[in-house]
Amino acid sequence: MSDTDTDAQAAQLRQQLREWNYRYYVLDDPSVPDAEYDRVLRALQQLEQDHPELVTPDSPTQRVGATPLEQFSQVAHEVPMLSLDNAFDADELAAFERRLLDRLGDSAAPIPYSCEPKLDGIAVSLLYRDGVLVRGATRGDGRTGEDITHNVRTVPSIPLQLRGSDYPGVLEVRGEVYMPRAGFEQLNEQARAEGSKPFVNPRNAAAGSLRQLDARITARRNLEMCCYGVGQVEEGELPPEQSAVLQQLNAWGLRINNEARVVEGIAACEEYYEYLAARRDALPYDIDGIVYKVNRIDQQQALGFISRSPRWAIARKFPAQEQMTRLLDVEFQVGRTGAVTPVARLEPVFVGGVTVSNATLHNRDEIERLGVQVGDTVVVRRAGDVIPQVVSVVAERRPKDARPIEFPSRCPVCGSPTERLEGEAVIRCMGGLVCAAQQKAAIKHFASRRALDIEGLGDKLVEQLVDEGLVASVASLYRLQKDQLLALERMGEKSADNLLAAIEKSKSTTLPRFIFALGIREVGEATAANLARHFGSWDALVAASEEQLLEVADVGPVVADHLRQFFDSSDSMALAAELRDLGMHWPDLDVVPADALPLAGQTWVVTGKLEEMGRNEAKALLQQLGAKVAGSVSARTHCVVAGPGAGSKLTKARELGIEVIDEAGFIELLGSHGMTP
């Protein structure tokens, strides 16, 4: 490559990174995922390393962030807020330690490291004078940030006055302001209801919330902060270790991350990486990696800094949860209630630890909001077990042959007309049980573990039974014969016997399970249990008026309307009667007034990951006992069930003195009321 070509390539990379920096830091509207930014930044770093004469003072490799917004006054950082180098695999992490030992001497091994989760939010600086918060600032370009004092004062986890009296006269605390996932979902739900643009991810929501010109808006957002270090310190001293500094900040009333650990040696750092990577999806907030810092402050000082980052710290990144790829086509799937859902067929891309080739586009409104077309380059997000979804379009890469996504006017499975009913976002196939897709989905739901729990009747077998014409409805399951099953491909005699026995066993069930298994729109497990407990019998439920249905906990006008439509349908009632004629039965329940239930009048919260049951199941069980289950902790909360990974809700419960029990205690409580998960 000639010098001219090299210059041009470096200039192009610098310009691209500047544009992305502007979109990310100034507009709070990133156009590419972090992984793409990191790839281009590393390419420029490598080019400048090979050709040092190309390095310019304004190169993105020499800077941390972007120029502050003009609307905010500027703050000069007495101690620069630097960025961190990244390690993307174990080899790069091992090379980091080798560099440390080269400078400190091999006798320094094993090096103690402070391991801290890398929260995905916005870095801030808090300045305390004599223990009083006097200024809050963003990182900005690392040397000059934006004054956001009025906004940080609204964040509940940022103390306006430090606790105790032994703090330095001047103390600059640094940390990350972030938005927990629950608050992010609530914010976006509100945005959609108002017809405004939702945020792409919690990080951008936090940045956008913290940089509001009107602090009252910030105050309404669910923001939190965790400290990770200090900057300027005068008129006092801090402990000689990073981990001890964090504990001291915590003693002064500042929040730190309870997942932080101190380990010795890089092998232990990698073990911690594997541990936290496994817990990542159970945490109530987003993290995109782990920050490793040499724990001893004297060793940090000996190692020093380079232009944009400390030598003594590195960020070990997790596999990116967002990546760019190309939208090749859109197919339409039909669900149990006839909803026609667009599914994006993607050029395969590795994201969130797996290769993804399909992603949900939700509905027509979402497609219009995204402005996505077939052929576009899109950003795909996958977090944990969440279905991958298209979150944004890289408009600058739209090809000339891109084409709009058109919804079918007829069902792609049965050919029946499709309609968008008033007040709904989805388009539905109007074919009902004439549609094979709806037949299959209804049978899969009916046989699922939380409904009739027919062991051995998996999705593939349901597809096969419907395609072969052996089953057309859930009632058909109870007429299957052994010789019909044996005629199926890969069906042996033992498997056929086991399946028929499981189908026969499912005839003996409970009223809540039967109601749930019917697949009535908007009637989940908890609602089915509430209906069964309120009316006691199927006949009483069917005869209930809409006004009587509205008396049931968790039943609003929409659910009551769906119930009445189901009960007023001759086809639905014929199916229920047919199932009972085929031998399906259950005991009626004693009708217990809602105010007589054991947990009546109490509000409970479930947080963290439960091992024996899902949170939805725990919620349903609590509601059966008469409790109201809330999504947030307040002074009115009676008790919190906290599993591993419980975060801000657990912290708030302890601050308010609210009772907290773990999953074992919750199961014991259920047992005392004759219930099991």
mmCIF file with all atom_site columns, N, CA and C in Angstrom, residues 377-413:
data_model
loop_
_atom_site.group_PDB
_atom_site.id
_atom_site.type_symbol
_atom_site.label_atom_id
_atom_site.label_alt_id
_atom_site.label_comp_id
_atom_site.label_asym_id
_atom_site.label_entity_id
_atom_site.label_seq_id
_atom_site.pdbx_PDB_ins_code
_atom_site.Cartn_x
_atom_site.Cartn_y
_atom_site.Cartn_z
_atom_site.occupancy
_atom_site.B_iso_or_equiv
_atom_site.pdbx_formal_charge
_atom_site.auth_seq_id
_atom_site.auth_comp_id
_atom_site.auth_asym_id
_atom_site.auth_atom_id
_atom_site.pdbx_PDB_model_num
ATOM 1   N N  . THR A 1 377 ? -28.905 -2.945  5.892  1.00 0.00 ? 377 THR A N  1
ATOM 2   C CA . THR A 1 377 ? -27.997 -3.356  6.965  1.00 0.00 ? 377 THR A CA 1
ATOM 3   C C  . THR A 1 377 ? -28.676 -2.964  8.278  1.00 0.00 ? 377 THR A C  1
ATOM 4   N N  . VAL A 1 378 ? -28.804 -3.927  9.179  1.00 0.00 ? 378 VAL A N  1
ATOM 5   C CA . VAL A 1 378 ? -29.546 -3.692  10.414 1.00 0.00 ? 378 VAL A CA 1
ATOM 6   C C  . VAL A 1 378 ? -28.685 -4.067  11.617 1.00 0.00 ? 378 VAL A C  1
ATOM 7   N N  . VAL A 1 379 ? -29.056 -3.517  12.777 1.00 0.00 ? 379 VAL A N  1
ATOM 8   C CA . VAL A 1 379 ? -28.437 -3.890  14.043 1.00 0.00 ? 379 VAL A CA 1
ATOM 9   C C  . VAL A 1 379 ? -29.343 -4.899  14.726 1.00 0.00 ? 379 VAL A C  1
ATOM 10  N N  . VAL A 1 380 ? -28.785 -6.049  15.051 1.00 0.00 ? 380 VAL A N  1
ATOM 11  C CA . VAL A 1 380 ? -29.529 -7.126  15.703 1.00 0.00 ? 380 VAL A CA 1
ATOM 12  C C  . VAL A 1 380 ? -29.047 -7.254  17.134 1.00 0.00 ? 380 VAL A C  1
ATOM 13  N N  . ARG A 1 381 ? -29.983 -7.398  18.059 1.00 0.00 ? 381 ARG A N  1
ATOM 14  C CA . ARG A 1 381 ? -29.653 -7.528  19.477 1.00 0.00 ? 381 ARG A CA 1
ATOM 15  C C  . ARG A 1 381 ? -30.150 -8.867  19.989 1.00 0.00 ? 381 ARG A C  1
ATOM 16  N N  . ARG A 1 382 ? -29.277 -9.543  20.753 1.00 0.00 ? 382 ARG A N  1
ATOM 17  C CA . ARG A 1 382 ? -29.669 -10.772 21.431 1.00 0.00 ? 382 ARG A CA 1
ATOM 18  C C  . ARG A 1 382 ? -29.060 -10.755 22.820 1.00 0.00 ? 382 ARG A C  1
ATOM 19  N N  . ALA A 1 383 ? -29.897 -10.854 23.843 1.00 0.00 ? 383 ALA A N  1
ATOM 20  C CA . ALA A 1 383 ? -29.430 -10.872 25.230 1.00 0.00 ? 383 ALA A CA 1
ATOM 21  C C  . ALA A 1 383 ? -29.963 -12.123 25.905 1.00 0.00 ? 383 ALA A C  1
ATOM 22  N N  . GLY A 1 384 ? -29.062 -13.028 26.280 1.00 0.00 ? 384 GLY A N  1
ATOM 23  C CA . GLY A 1 384 ? -29.483 -14.241 26.973 1.00 0.00 ? 384 GLY A CA 1
ATOM 24  C C  . GLY A 1 384 ? -30.389 -15.082 26.110 1.00 0.00 ? 384 GLY A C  1
ATOM 25  N N  . ASP A 1 385 ? -31.522 -15.511 26.717 1.00 0.00 ? 385 ASP A N  1
ATOM 26  C CA . ASP A 1 385 ? -32.464 -16.354 25.996 1.00 0.00 ? 385 ASP A CA 1
ATOM 27  C C  . ASP A 1 385 ? -33.531 -15.545 25.272 1.00 0.00 ? 385 ASP A C  1
ATOM 28  N N  . VAL A 1 386 ? -33.390 -14.219 25.277 1.00 0.00 ? 386 VAL A N  1
ATOM 29  C CA . VAL A 1 386 ? -34.373 -13.371 24.616 1.00 0.00 ? 386 VAL A CA 1
ATOM 30  C C  . VAL A 1 386 ? -34.297 -13.591 23.114 1.00 0.00 ? 386 VAL A C  1
ATOM 31  N N  . ILE A 1 387 ? -35.452 -13.647 22.448 1.00 0.00 ? 387 ILE A N  1
ATOM 32  C CA . ILE A 1 387 ? -35.503 -13.840 21.006 1.00 0.00 ? 387 ILE A CA 1
ATOM 33  C C  . ILE A 1 387 ? -34.760 -12.685 20.331 1.00 0.00 ? 387 ILE A C  1
ATOM 34  N N  . PRO A 1 388 ? -33.857 -12.970 19.399 1.00 0.00 ? 388 PRO A N  1
ATOM 35  C CA . PRO A 1 388 ? -33.145 -11.875 18.722 1.00 0.00 ? 388 PRO A CA 1
ATOM 36  C C  . PRO A 1 388 ? -34.133 -10.918 18.058 1.00 0.00 ? 388 PRO A C  1
ATOM 37  N N  . GLN A 1 389 ? -33.796 -9.631  18.089 1.00 0.00 ? 389 GLN A N  1
ATOM 38  C CA . GLN A 1 389 ? -34.676 -8.650  17.469 1.00 0.00 ? 389 GLN A CA 1
ATOM 39  C C  . GLN A 1 389 ? -33.869 -7.603  16.714 1.00 0.00 ? 389 GLN A C  1
ATOM 40  N N  . VAL A 1 390 ? -34.479 -7.088  15.661 1.00 0.00 ? 390 VAL A N  1
ATOM 41  C CA . VAL A 1 390 ? -33.890 -5.989  14.911 1.00 0.00 ? 390 VAL A CA 1
ATOM 42  C C  . VAL A 1 390 ? -34.192 -4.707  15.669 1.00 0.00 ? 390 VAL A C  1
ATOM 43  N N  . VAL A 1 391 ? -33.138 -3.955  16.053 1.00 0.00 ? 391 VAL A N  1
ATOM 44  C CA . VAL A 1 391 ? -33.356 -2.770  16.886 1.00 0.00 ? 391 VAL A CA 1
ATOM 45  C C  . VAL A 1 391 ? -33.148 -1.456  16.134 1.00 0.00 ? 391 VAL A C  1
ATOM 46  N N  . SER A 1 392 ? -32.427 -1.485  15.019 1.00 0.00 ? 392 SER A N  1
ATOM 47  C CA . SER A 1 392 ? -32.247 -0.245  14.264 1.00 0.00 ? 392 SER A CA 1
ATOM 48  C C  . SER A 1 392 ? -31.734 -0.557  12.873 1.00 0.00 ? 392 SER A C  1
ATOM 49  N N  . VAL A 1 393 ? -31.763 0.470   12.032 1.00 0.00 ? 393 VAL A N  1
ATOM 50  C CA . VAL A 1 393 ? -31.310 0.363   10.651 1.00 0.00 ? 393 VAL A CA 1
ATOM 51  C C  . VAL A 1 393 ? -30.103 1.278   10.463 1.00 0.00 ? 393 VAL A C  1
ATOM 52  N N  . VAL A 1 394 ? -29.080 0.798   9.771  1.00 0.00 ? 394 VAL A N  1
ATOM 53  C CA . VAL A 1 394 ? -27.927 1.629   9.431  1.00 0.00 ? 394 VAL A CA 1
ATOM 54  C C  . VAL A 1 394 ? -28.265 2.280   8.087  1.00 0.00 ? 394 VAL A C  1
ATOM 55  N N  . ALA A 1 395 ? -28.939 3.415   8.164  1.00 0.00 ? 395 ALA A N  1
ATOM 56  C CA . ALA A 1 395 ? -29.505 4.041   6.971  1.00 0.00 ? 395 ALA A CA 1
ATOM 57  C C  . ALA A 1 395 ? -28.445 4.380   5.930  1.00 0.00 ? 395 ALA A C  1
ATOM 58  N N  . GLU A 1 396 ? -27.241 4.713   6.392  1.00 0.00 ? 396 GLU A N  1
ATOM 59  C CA . GLU A 1 396 ? -26.195 5.117   5.448  1.00 0.00 ? 396 GLU A CA 1
ATOM 60  C C  . GLU A 1 396 ? -25.750 3.989   4.538  1.00 0.00 ? 396 GLU A C  1
ATOM 61  N N  . ARG A 1 397 ? -26.125 2.742   4.886  1.00 0.00 ? 397 ARG A N  1
ATOM 62  C CA . ARG A 1 397 ? -25.710 1.593   4.078  1.00 0.00 ? 397 ARG A CA 1
ATOM 63  C C  . ARG A 1 397 ? -26.866 1.006   3.260  1.00 0.00 ? 397 ARG A C  1
ATOM 64  N N  . ARG A 1 398 ? -27.960 1.736   3.126  1.00 0.00 ? 398 ARG A N  1
ATOM 65  C CA . ARG A 1 398 ? -29.108 1.202   2.365  1.00 0.00 ? 398 ARG A CA 1
ATOM 66  C C  . ARG A 1 398 ? -28.738 1.053   0.886  1.00 0.00 ? 398 ARG A C  1
ATOM 67  N N  . PRO A 1 399 ? -28.929 -0.142  0.297  1.00 0.00 ? 399 PRO A N  1
ATOM 68  C CA . PRO A 1 399 ? -28.619 -0.332  -1.129 1.00 0.00 ? 399 PRO A CA 1
ATOM 69  C C  . PRO A 1 399 ? -29.726 0.242   -2.014 1.00 0.00 ? 399 PRO A C  1
ATOM 70  N N  . LYS A 1 400 ? -29.397 0.475   -3.267 1.00 0.00 ? 400 LYS A N  1
ATOM 71  C CA . LYS A 1 400 ? -30.379 1.052   -4.187 1.00 0.00 ? 400 LYS A CA 1
ATOM 72  C C  . LYS A 1 400 ? -31.546 0.112   -4.452 1.00 0.00 ? 400 LYS A C  1
ATOM 73  N N  . ASP A 1 401 ? -31.315 -1.212  -4.339 1.00 0.00 ? 401 ASP A N  1
ATOM 74  C CA . ASP A 1 401 ? -32.377 -2.171  -4.646 1.00 0.00 ? 401 ASP A CA 1
ATOM 75  C C  . ASP A 1 401 ? -33.173 -2.583  -3.402 1.00 0.00 ? 401 ASP A C  1
ATOM 76  N N  . ALA A 1 402 ? -33.038 -1.839  -2.282 1.00 0.00 ? 402 ALA A N  1
ATOM 77  C CA . ALA A 1 402 ? -33.834 -2.148  -1.082 1.00 0.00 ? 402 ALA A CA 1
ATOM 78  C C  . ALA A 1 402 ? -35.318 -1.988  -1.404 1.00 0.00 ? 402 ALA A C  1
ATOM 79  N N  . ARG A 1 403 ? -36.153 -2.839  -0.801 1.00 0.00 ? 403 ARG A N  1
ATOM 80  C CA . ARG A 1 403 ? -37.593 -2.775  -1.091 1.00 0.00 ? 403 ARG A CA 1
ATOM 81  C C  . ARG A 1 403 ? -38.400 -2.810  0.199  1.00 0.00 ? 403 ARG A C  1
ATOM 82  N N  . PRO A 1 404 ? -39.546 -2.126  0.204  1.00 0.00 ? 404 PRO A N  1
ATOM 83  C CA . PRO A 1 404 ? -40.399 -2.084  1.398  1.00 0.00 ? 404 PRO A CA 1
ATOM 84  C C  . PRO A 1 404 ? -40.934 -3.468  1.763  1.00 0.00 ? 404 PRO A C  1
ATOM 85  N N  . ILE A 1 405 ? -41.250 -3.632  3.038  1.00 0.00 ? 405 ILE A N  1
ATOM 86  C CA . ILE A 1 405 ? -41.835 -4.887  3.533  1.00 0.00 ? 405 ILE A CA 1
ATOM 87  C C  . ILE A 1 405 ? -43.353 -4.780  3.430  1.00 0.00 ? 405 ILE A C  1
ATOM 88  N N  . GLU A 1 406 ? -43.974 -5.692  2.709  1.00 0.00 ? 406 GLU A N  1
ATOM 89  C CA . GLU A 1 406 ? -45.423 -5.668  2.506  1.00 0.00 ? 406 GLU A CA 1
ATOM 90  C C  . GLU A 1 406 ? -46.071 -6.835  3.249  1.00 0.00 ? 406 GLU A C  1
ATOM 91  N N  . PHE A 1 407 ? -47.070 -6.514  4.049  1.00 0.00 ? 407 PHE A N  1
ATOM 92  C CA . PHE A 1 407 ? -47.803 -7.547  4.776  1.00 0.00 ? 407 PHE A CA 1
ATOM 93  C C  . PHE A 1 407 ? -48.791 -8.242  3.835  1.00 0.00 ? 407 PHE A C  1
ATOM 94  N N  . PRO A 1 408 ? -48.978 -9.553  4.022  1.00 0.00 ? 408 PRO A N  1
ATOM 95  C CA . PRO A 1 408 ? -49.888 -10.286 3.132  1.00 0.00 ? 408 PRO A CA 1
ATOM 96  C C  . PRO A 1 408 ? -51.346 -9.937  3.401  1.00 0.00 ? 408 PRO A C  1
ATOM 97  N N  . SER A 1 409 ? -52.145 -9.832  2.340  1.00 0.00 ? 409 SER A N  1
ATOM 98  C CA . SER A 1 409 ? -53.583 -9.601  2.493  1.00 0.00 ? 409 SER A CA 1
ATOM 99  C C  . SER A 1 409 ? -54.315 -10.901 2.778  1.00 0.00 ? 409 SER A C  1
ATOM 100 N N  . ARG A 1 410 ? -53.611 -12.032 2.542  1.00 0.00 ? 410 ARG A N  1
ATOM 101 C CA . ARG A 1 410 ? -54.179 -13.344 2.846  1.00 0.00 ? 410 ARG A CA 1
ATOM 102 C C  . ARG A 1 410 ? -53.181 -14.156 3.664  1.00 0.00 ? 410 ARG A C  1
ATOM 103 N N  . CYS A 1 411 ? -53.693 -15.036 4.486  1.00 0.00 ? 411 CYS A N  1
ATOM 104 C CA . CYS A 1 411 ? -52.855 -15.854 5.364  1.00 0.00 ? 411 CYS A CA 1
ATOM 105 C C  . CYS A 1 411 ? -51.873 -16.674 4.539  1.00 0.00 ? 411 CYS A C  1
ATOM 106 N N  . PRO A 1 412 ? -50.580 -16.642 4.871  1.00 0.00 ? 412 PRO A N  1
ATOM 107 C CA . PRO A 1 412 ? -49.596 -17.418 4.113  1.00 0.00 ? 412 PRO A CA 1
ATOM 108 C C  . PRO A 1 412 ? -49.735 -18.923 4.308  1.00 0.00 ? 412 PRO A C  1
ATOM 109 N N  . VAL A 1 413 ? -50.549 -19.352 5.280  1.00 0.00 ? 413 VAL A N  1
ATOM 110 C CA . VAL A 1 413 ? -50.718 -20.783 5.535  1.00 0.00 ? 413 VAL A CA 1
ATOM 111 C C  . VAL A 1 413 ? -51.999 -21.319 4.913  1.00 0.00 ? 413 VAL A C  1
#
